[in-house]
DNA sequence: CGGTATCCCCGCTGATACTG
DNA sequence: CAGTATCAGCGGGGATACCG
């Protein structure tokens, strides 16, 4: 735990209602157009998709490739630097899965940690 | 990255303006009274301290020991299960530190990722 | 001492419409 | 197609006061 705590720095990048799902899709599919992301995440609005992508872009996690053509085409992908997040995301994912199990043991199977609609979405894709 | 994404589960537990700082102090000091946490985190209100501690307690990360006496005494500590979060917190902390460096390289030293007041607080303790 | 109870504000998110 | 602009709602968080 050392003498300081930058956990919040990591949180800042990931926090945002749709960032984990966006990252999940980009990590899985490699490169996706704006409209492909929209299709993959039906409930997100253009406004939010744009906003969250811009934040990830600012943090050099996501790359935005613009093709100057009509109609426009924009592709998003994980940067090389962004790929270094994989172990962290993996660790969070693993801990999250174990924690769901733990909560089930504590409170019973019917309990939810909320916000699982996001996962339903992934399942239904 | 597997076929599902429980990253958000991990985020839920940590998200909350004061949870990382609270965890930092409890991990560092072992056991702390309510008032000690207040002193360690001057800007937090009783309401928020209580709320965030209750959430951590619900998730079995923090244990709440009540001493039935006048004046009241309540001690908070990390549960055994909670201690299993250490590697995750460490990973997030490490990534966070590296990311601050990365942002400095990209945008210059003066840039901030915001919310560093929390750290100032820790430094000033 | 260790909390609740109330009231309030602001910023994230959503819905909808418009545009190059 | 890939956005921006505008308006509106809701809830996390803050300030303050009170309580066993």
Tab-separated table of C-alpha atoms (C1' of nucleotides) in Angstrom, chain C:
chain	number	residue	atom	x	y	z
C	1	DC	C1'	-19.127	9.765	20.787
C	2	DG	C1'	-21.220	8.218	16.923
C	3	DG	C1'	-24.374	8.741	14.671
C	4	DT	C1'	-29.676	10.547	12.029
C	5	DA	C1'	-32.654	13.811	9.827
C	6	DT	C1'	-33.369	17.591	6.512
C	7	DC	C1'	-32.675	20.501	3.016
C	8	DC	C1'	-30.148	21.851	-0.993
C	9	DC	C1'	-27.036	21.980	-4.985
C	10	DC	C1'	-24.529	20.491	-8.842
C	11	DG	C1'	-22.934	17.457	-12.351
C	12	DC	C1'	-23.650	13.152	-14.658
C	13	DT	C1'	-26.709	11.089	-17.627
C	14	DG	C1'	-30.772	10.804	-20.747
C	15	DA	C1'	-34.129	12.421	-24.555
C	16	DT	C1'	-34.640	14.795	-28.469
C	17	DA	C1'	-33.574	17.574	-32.348
C	18	DC	C1'	-30.370	19.402	-35.576
C	19	DT	C1'	-25.920	19.335	-38.827
C	20	DG	C1'	-21.589	18.902	-41.997
